[in-house]
Short mmCIF file of C-alpha atoms in Angstrom, two decimals:
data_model
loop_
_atom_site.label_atom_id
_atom_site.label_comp_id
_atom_site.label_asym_id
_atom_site.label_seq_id
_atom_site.Cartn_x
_atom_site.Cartn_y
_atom_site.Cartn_z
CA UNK A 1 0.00 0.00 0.00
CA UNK A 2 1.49 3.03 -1.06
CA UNK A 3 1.54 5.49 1.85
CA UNK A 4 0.48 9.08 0.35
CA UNK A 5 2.49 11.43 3.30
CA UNK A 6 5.88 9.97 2.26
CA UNK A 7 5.19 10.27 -1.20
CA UNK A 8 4.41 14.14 -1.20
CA UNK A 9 7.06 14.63 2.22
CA UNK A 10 9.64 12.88 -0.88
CA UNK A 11 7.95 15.01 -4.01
CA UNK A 12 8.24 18.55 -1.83
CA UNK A 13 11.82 17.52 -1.19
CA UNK A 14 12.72 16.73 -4.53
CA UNK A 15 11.04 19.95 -5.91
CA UNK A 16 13.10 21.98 -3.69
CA UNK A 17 16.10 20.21 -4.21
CA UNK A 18 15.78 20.83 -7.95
CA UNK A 19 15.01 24.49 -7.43
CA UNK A 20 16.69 26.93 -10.22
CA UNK A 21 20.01 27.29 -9.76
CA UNK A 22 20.71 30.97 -9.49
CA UNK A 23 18.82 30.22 -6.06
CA UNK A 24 20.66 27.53 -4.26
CA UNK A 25 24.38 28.37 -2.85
CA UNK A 26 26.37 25.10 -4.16
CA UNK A 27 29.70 23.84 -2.50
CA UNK A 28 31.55 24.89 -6.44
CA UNK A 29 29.76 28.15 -6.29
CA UNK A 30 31.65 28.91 -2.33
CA UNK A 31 35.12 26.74 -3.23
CA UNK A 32 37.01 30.07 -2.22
CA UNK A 33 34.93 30.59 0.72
CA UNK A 34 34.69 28.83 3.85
CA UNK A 35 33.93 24.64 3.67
CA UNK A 36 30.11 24.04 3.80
CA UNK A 37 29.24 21.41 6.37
CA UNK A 38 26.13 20.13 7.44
CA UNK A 39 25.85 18.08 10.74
CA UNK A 40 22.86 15.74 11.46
CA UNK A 41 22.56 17.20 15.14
CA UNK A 42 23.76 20.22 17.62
CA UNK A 43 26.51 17.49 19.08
CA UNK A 44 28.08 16.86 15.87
CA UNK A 45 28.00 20.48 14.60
CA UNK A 46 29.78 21.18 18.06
CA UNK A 47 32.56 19.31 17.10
CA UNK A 48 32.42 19.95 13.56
CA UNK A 49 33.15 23.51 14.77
CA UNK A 50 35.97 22.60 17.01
CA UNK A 51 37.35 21.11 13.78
CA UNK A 52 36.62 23.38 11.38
CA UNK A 53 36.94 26.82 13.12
CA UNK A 54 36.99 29.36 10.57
CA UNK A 55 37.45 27.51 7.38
CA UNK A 56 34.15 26.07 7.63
CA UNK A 57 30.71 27.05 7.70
CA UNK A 58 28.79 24.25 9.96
CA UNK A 59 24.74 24.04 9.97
CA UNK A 60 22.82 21.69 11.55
CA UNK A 61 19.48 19.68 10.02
CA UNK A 62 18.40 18.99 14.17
CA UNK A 63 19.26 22.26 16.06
CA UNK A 64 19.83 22.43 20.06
CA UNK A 65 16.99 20.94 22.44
CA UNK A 66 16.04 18.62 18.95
CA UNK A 67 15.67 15.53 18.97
CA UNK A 68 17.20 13.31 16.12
CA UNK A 69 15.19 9.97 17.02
CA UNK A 70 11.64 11.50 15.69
CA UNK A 71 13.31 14.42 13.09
CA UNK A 72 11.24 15.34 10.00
CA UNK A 73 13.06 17.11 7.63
CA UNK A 74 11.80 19.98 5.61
CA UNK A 75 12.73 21.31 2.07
CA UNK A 76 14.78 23.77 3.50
CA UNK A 77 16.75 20.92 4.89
CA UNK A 78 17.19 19.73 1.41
CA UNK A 79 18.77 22.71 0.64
CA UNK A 80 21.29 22.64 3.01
CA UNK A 81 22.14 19.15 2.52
CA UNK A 82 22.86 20.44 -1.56
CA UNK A 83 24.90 23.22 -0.81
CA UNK A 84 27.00 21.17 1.49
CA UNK A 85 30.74 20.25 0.98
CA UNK A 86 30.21 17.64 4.05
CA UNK A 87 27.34 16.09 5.87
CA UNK A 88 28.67 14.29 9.00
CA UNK A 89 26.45 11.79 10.57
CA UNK A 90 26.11 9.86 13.53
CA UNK A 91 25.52 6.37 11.89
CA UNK A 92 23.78 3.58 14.20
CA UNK A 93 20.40 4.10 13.16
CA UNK A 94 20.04 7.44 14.75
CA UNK A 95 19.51 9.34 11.45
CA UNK A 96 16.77 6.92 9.86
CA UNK A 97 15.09 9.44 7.95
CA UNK A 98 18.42 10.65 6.39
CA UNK A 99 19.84 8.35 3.51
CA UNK A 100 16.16 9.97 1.63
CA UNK A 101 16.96 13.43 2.59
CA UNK A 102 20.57 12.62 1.20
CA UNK A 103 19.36 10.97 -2.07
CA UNK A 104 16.25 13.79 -2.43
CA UNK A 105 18.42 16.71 -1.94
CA UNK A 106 20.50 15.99 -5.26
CA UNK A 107 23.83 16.90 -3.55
CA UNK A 108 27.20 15.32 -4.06
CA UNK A 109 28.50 16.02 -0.32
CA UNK A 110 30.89 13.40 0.82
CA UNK A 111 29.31 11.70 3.83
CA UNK A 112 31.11 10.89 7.19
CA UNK A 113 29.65 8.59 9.56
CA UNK A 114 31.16 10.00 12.65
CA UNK A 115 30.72 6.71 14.99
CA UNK A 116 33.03 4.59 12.38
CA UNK A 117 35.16 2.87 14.70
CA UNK A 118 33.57 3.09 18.47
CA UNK A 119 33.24 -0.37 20.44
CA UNK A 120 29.50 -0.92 20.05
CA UNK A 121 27.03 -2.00 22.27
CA UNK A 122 23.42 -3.34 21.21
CA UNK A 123 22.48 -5.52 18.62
CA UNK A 124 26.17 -5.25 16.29
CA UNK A 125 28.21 -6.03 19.41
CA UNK A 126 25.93 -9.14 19.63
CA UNK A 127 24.03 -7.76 23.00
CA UNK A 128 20.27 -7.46 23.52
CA UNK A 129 18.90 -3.55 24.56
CA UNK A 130 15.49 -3.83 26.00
CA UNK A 131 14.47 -6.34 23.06
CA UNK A 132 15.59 -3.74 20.01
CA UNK A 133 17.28 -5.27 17.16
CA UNK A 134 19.72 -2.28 16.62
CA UNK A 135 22.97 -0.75 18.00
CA UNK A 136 22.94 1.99 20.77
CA UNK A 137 23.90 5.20 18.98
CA UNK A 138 24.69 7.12 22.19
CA UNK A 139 28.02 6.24 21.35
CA UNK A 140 29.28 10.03 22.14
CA UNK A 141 27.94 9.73 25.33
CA UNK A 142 31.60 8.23 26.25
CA UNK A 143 33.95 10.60 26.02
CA UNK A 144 36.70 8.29 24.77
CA UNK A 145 34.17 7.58 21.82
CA UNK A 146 33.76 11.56 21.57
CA UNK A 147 37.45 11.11 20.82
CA UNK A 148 36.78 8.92 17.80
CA UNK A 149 34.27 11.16 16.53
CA UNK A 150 36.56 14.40 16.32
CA UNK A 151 39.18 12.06 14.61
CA UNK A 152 37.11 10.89 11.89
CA UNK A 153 36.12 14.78 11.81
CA UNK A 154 39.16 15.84 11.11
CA UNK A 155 40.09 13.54 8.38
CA UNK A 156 36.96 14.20 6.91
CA UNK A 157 37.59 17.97 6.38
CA UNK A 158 41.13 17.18 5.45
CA UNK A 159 39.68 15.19 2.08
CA UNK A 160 37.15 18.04 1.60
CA UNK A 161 39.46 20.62 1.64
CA UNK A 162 43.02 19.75 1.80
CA UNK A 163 44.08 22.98 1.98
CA UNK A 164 42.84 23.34 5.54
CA UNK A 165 45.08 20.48 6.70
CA UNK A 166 47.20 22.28 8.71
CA UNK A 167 44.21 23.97 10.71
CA UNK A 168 42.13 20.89 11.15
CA UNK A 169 45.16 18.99 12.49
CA UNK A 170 45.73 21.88 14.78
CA UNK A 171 42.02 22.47 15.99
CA UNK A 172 41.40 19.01 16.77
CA UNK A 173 44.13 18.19 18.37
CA UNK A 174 43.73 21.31 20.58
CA UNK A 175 39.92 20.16 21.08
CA UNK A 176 41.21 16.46 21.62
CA UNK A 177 43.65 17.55 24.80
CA UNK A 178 40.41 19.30 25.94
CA UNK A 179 38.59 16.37 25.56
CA UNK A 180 41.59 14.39 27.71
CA UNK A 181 41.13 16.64 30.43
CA UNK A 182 37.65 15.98 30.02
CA UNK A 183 37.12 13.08 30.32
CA UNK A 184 39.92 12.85 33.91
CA UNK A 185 37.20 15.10 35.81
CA UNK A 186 34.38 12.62 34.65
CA UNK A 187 36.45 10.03 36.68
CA UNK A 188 37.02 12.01 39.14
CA UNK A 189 33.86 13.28 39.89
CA UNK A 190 32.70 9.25 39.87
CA UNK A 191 35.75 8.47 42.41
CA UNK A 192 33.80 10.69 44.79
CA UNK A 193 30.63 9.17 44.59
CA UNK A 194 30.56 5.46 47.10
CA UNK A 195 30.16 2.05 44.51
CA UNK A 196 27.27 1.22 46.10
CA UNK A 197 25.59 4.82 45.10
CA UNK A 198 26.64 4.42 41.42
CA UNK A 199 22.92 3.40 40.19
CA UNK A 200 20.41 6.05 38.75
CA UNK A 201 17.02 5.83 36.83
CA UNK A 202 17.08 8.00 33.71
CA UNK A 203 14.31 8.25 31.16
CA UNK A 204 15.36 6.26 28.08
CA UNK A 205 18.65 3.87 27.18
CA UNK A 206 20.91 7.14 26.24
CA UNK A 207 24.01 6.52 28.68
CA UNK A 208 24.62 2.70 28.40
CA UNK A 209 28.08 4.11 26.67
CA UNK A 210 28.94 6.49 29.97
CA UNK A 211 28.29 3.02 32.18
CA UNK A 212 30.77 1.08 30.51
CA UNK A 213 33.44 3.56 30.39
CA UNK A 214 32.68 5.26 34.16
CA UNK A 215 30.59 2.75 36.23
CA UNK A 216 27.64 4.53 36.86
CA UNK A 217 24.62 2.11 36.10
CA UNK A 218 21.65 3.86 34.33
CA UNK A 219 18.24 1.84 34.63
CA UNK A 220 15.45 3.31 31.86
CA UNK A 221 12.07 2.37 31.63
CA UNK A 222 12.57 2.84 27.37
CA UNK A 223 14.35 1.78 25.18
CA UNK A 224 17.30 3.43 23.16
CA UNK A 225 15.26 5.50 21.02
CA UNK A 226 12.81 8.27 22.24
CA UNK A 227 10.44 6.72 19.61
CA UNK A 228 9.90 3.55 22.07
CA UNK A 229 6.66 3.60 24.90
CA UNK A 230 7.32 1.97 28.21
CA UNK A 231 4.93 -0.18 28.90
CA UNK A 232 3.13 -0.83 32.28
CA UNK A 233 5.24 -3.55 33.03
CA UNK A 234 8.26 -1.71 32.58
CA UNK A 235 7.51 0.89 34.60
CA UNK A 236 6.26 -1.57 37.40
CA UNK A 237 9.51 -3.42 37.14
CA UNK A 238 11.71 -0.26 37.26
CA UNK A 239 9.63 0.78 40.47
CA UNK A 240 10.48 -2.67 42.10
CA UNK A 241 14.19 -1.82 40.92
CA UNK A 242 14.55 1.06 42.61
CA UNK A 243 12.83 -0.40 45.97
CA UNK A 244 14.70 -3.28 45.99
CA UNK A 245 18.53 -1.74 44.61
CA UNK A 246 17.75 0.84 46.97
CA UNK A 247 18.81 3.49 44.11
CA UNK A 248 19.67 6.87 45.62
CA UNK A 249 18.13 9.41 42.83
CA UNK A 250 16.34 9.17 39.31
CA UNK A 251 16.85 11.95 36.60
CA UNK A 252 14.79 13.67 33.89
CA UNK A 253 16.05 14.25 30.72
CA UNK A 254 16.24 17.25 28.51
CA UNK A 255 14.15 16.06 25.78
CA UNK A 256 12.21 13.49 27.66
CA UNK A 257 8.52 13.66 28.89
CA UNK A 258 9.46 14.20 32.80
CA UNK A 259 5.76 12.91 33.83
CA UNK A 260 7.18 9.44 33.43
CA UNK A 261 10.08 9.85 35.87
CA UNK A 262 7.98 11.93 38.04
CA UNK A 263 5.32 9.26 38.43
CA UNK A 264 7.77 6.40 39.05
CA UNK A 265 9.72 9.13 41.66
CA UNK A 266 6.48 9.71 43.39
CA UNK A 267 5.42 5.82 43.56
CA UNK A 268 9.07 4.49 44.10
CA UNK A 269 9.44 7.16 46.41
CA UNK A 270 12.52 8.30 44.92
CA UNK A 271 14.72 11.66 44.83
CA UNK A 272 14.54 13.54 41.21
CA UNK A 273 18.16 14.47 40.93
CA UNK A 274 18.01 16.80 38.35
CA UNK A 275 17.83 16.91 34.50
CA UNK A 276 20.95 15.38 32.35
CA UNK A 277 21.84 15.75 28.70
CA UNK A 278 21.38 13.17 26.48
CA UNK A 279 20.53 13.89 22.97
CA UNK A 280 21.23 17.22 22.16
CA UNK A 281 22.46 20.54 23.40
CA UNK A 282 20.76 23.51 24.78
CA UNK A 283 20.81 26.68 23.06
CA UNK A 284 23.86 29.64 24.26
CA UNK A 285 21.18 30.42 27.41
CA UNK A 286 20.97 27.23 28.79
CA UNK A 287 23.30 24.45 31.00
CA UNK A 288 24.89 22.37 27.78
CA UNK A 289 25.80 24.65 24.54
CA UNK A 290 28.73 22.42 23.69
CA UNK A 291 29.99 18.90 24.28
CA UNK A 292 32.15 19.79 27.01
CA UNK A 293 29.80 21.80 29.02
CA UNK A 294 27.40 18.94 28.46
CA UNK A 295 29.51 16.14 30.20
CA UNK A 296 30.22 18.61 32.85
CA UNK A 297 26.65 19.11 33.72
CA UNK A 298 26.06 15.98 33.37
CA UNK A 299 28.85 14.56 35.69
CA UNK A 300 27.84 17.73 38.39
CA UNK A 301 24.50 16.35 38.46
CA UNK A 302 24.99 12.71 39.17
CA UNK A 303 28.02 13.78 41.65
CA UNK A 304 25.40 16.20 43.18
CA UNK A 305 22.57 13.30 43.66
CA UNK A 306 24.73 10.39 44.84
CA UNK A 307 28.12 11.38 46.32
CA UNK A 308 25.90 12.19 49.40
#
C-alpha cells in the first residue's frame, strides 16, 4: 500500500532540491569561501566547529533541544544538505530518515559517519537492549568515543578541503587535549561518589556508553530510542528496581517527557536528581551549549545526587 504522506514529504523535497540554480548556494559556487558542512545534530555540529573553526561554515538539520530519534526534515533541509561540501552523521540508526533526505536533496557532499570505529554495544556487538534489534547510537555519550568522533572529523575535512590540513590537524588536536582533560574530571567526579551509590534511573537507554566507560549504572524504563513507549510492566519493574537496589536518585532528561520519571519518583518514592543531557544541546542560554559543558553538567549532576 502506497503510503500518500511519504510520497508528497519525498515530491516537496525533490522539488526543492531541484530548485533553479541561481537560487541555491552550491559547494563549487563557495570553493574560495569557507567549507560548507552540514551536521545531522547540535553534538556533531559542536565538534564539527571545534574542527573546522573558521574555514568552515557548519549548519545543523536537528538544532539544540532537537531531537534526532523522531526528526522530519523539511525542504529547507534539502537545501542545506545540496549546498553542502560535508554532511557528518552519527551512523547507528540514529539518522533513519536521512539516507532519503541525502538521495532527495540531489547533492554530491561526501558523507562521514562519525561513529566509524567506536566499540558498540546493542544488537552489532551481539548484546540485547530492551528487546531492540539495533545498535545503541549514544556512542558520544563516552567521552573516549567523543574522541573517535573528532578524529574521523578531522580527516573528513582534510579530504574536503586539503588545503585546511594544517588547521584541522591543529584544531582538533587542541579540542582532543580538551577532551583528555575531560574526560579525567568525569572520573574524578565518579571516584567521589561510594560504589554502592553508582545506580540512577534516567528516562530512556541514552548513557549505556557512559556506564561502561565510568561505572555509573543507568536503569530506563525505554528503550534506546525516544520513539519507544514503556509499557506498564516496565515501569512496574523499574519501580520494584529502585525499591529493591535501593537506588539513591532518578533523573529527567532534557528532551524526555518528565511525567514518566515523576510518576515512578512519586510511587518508588525516589529523589529527582536533576535533568541530564542526552541527545542534544541547549541553546547559548541554557546548562549544555557544547559537548564539554554537556559532560560537565552531566557529571555535576549525578556527583550532586549520589556522592551524598
Amino acid at each position: 500500500m502506497v503510503r500518500y504522506g511519504s510520497v508528497i514529504w519525498v515530491i516537496a523535497i525533490l522539488l526543492a532540491a531541484l530548485a533553479p540554480a541561481s537560487a541555491q548556494e552550491t559547494a563549487e559556487d563557495r570553493a574560495d569561501e569557507r567549507i560548507v558542512v552540514v551536521a545531522s545534530f547540535s553534538i556533531l555540529g559542536d565538534f564539527a566547529q571545534a574542527v573546522g573553526g573558521a574555514r568552515t561554515d557548519v549548519t545543523t538539520l536537528v538544532g539544540t533541544d532537537g531531537d534526532a530519534h523522531v526528526f522530519t526534515p523539511t525542504p529547507a533541509d534539502a537545501r542545506k544538505v545540496a549546498a553542502a561540501r560535508l554532511v557528518i552523521v552519527n551512523g547507528l540508526g540514529l539518522e533513519g530518515w536521512l539516507p532519503r533526505l541525502v538521495q532527495a536533496s540531489g547533492g554530491h557532499a561526501a558523507i562521514v559517519v562519525a561513529a566509524t570505529g567506536v566499540p558498540l554495544r546493542g544488537a552489532e556487538a551481539g548484546q540485547t537492549l530492551r528487546g531492540e534489534d539495533s545498535a545503541d547510537p549514544h556512542a558520544w555519550q563516552s567521552v573516549a568515543n567523543a574522541k573517535i568522533y573528532v578524529a574521523n572529523i578531522r580527516d573528513a575535512l582534510i579530504a574536503a578541503d586539503p588545503a585546511g590540513e594544517a588547521v584541522y590537524r591543529g584544531n582538533a588536536a587542541d579540542y582532543l587535549a580538551k577532551l583528555d582533560a575531560l574526560d579525567r574530571e568525569v572520573r574524578e567526579g565518579v571516584a567521589r561518589i561510594p560504589p554502592e551509590r553508582r545506580k540512577v534511573i534516567s528516562t530512556h537507554d541514552a548513557f549505556g556508553y557512559f556506564e561502561a566507560a565510568y561505572g555509573i549504572a543507568f536503569i530506563a524504563p525505554q528503550g534506546v530510542s525516544t520513539d519507544s513507549e514503556a509499557s506498564a510492566r516496565d515501569i512496574a519493574a523499574t519501580i520494584t528496581q529502585i525499591r529493591t537496589a535501593k537506588i539513591p536518585a532518578v533523573f529527567l532528561e532534557d528532551l524526555g517527557d518528565p511525567r514518566l520519571i515523576r510518576q515512578i519518583a512519586t510511587e518508588a518514592g525516589a529523589r529527582v536528581g536533576g535533568t541530564l543531557y542526552s541527545d542534544s544541546l541547549s541553546d547559548e542560554k541554557g546548562d549544555a551549549p557544547t559537548y564539554i559543558a554537556m559532560v560537565r553538567h552531566n557529571i555535576k549532576a549525578l556527583t550532586s545526587a549520589l556522592a551524598e
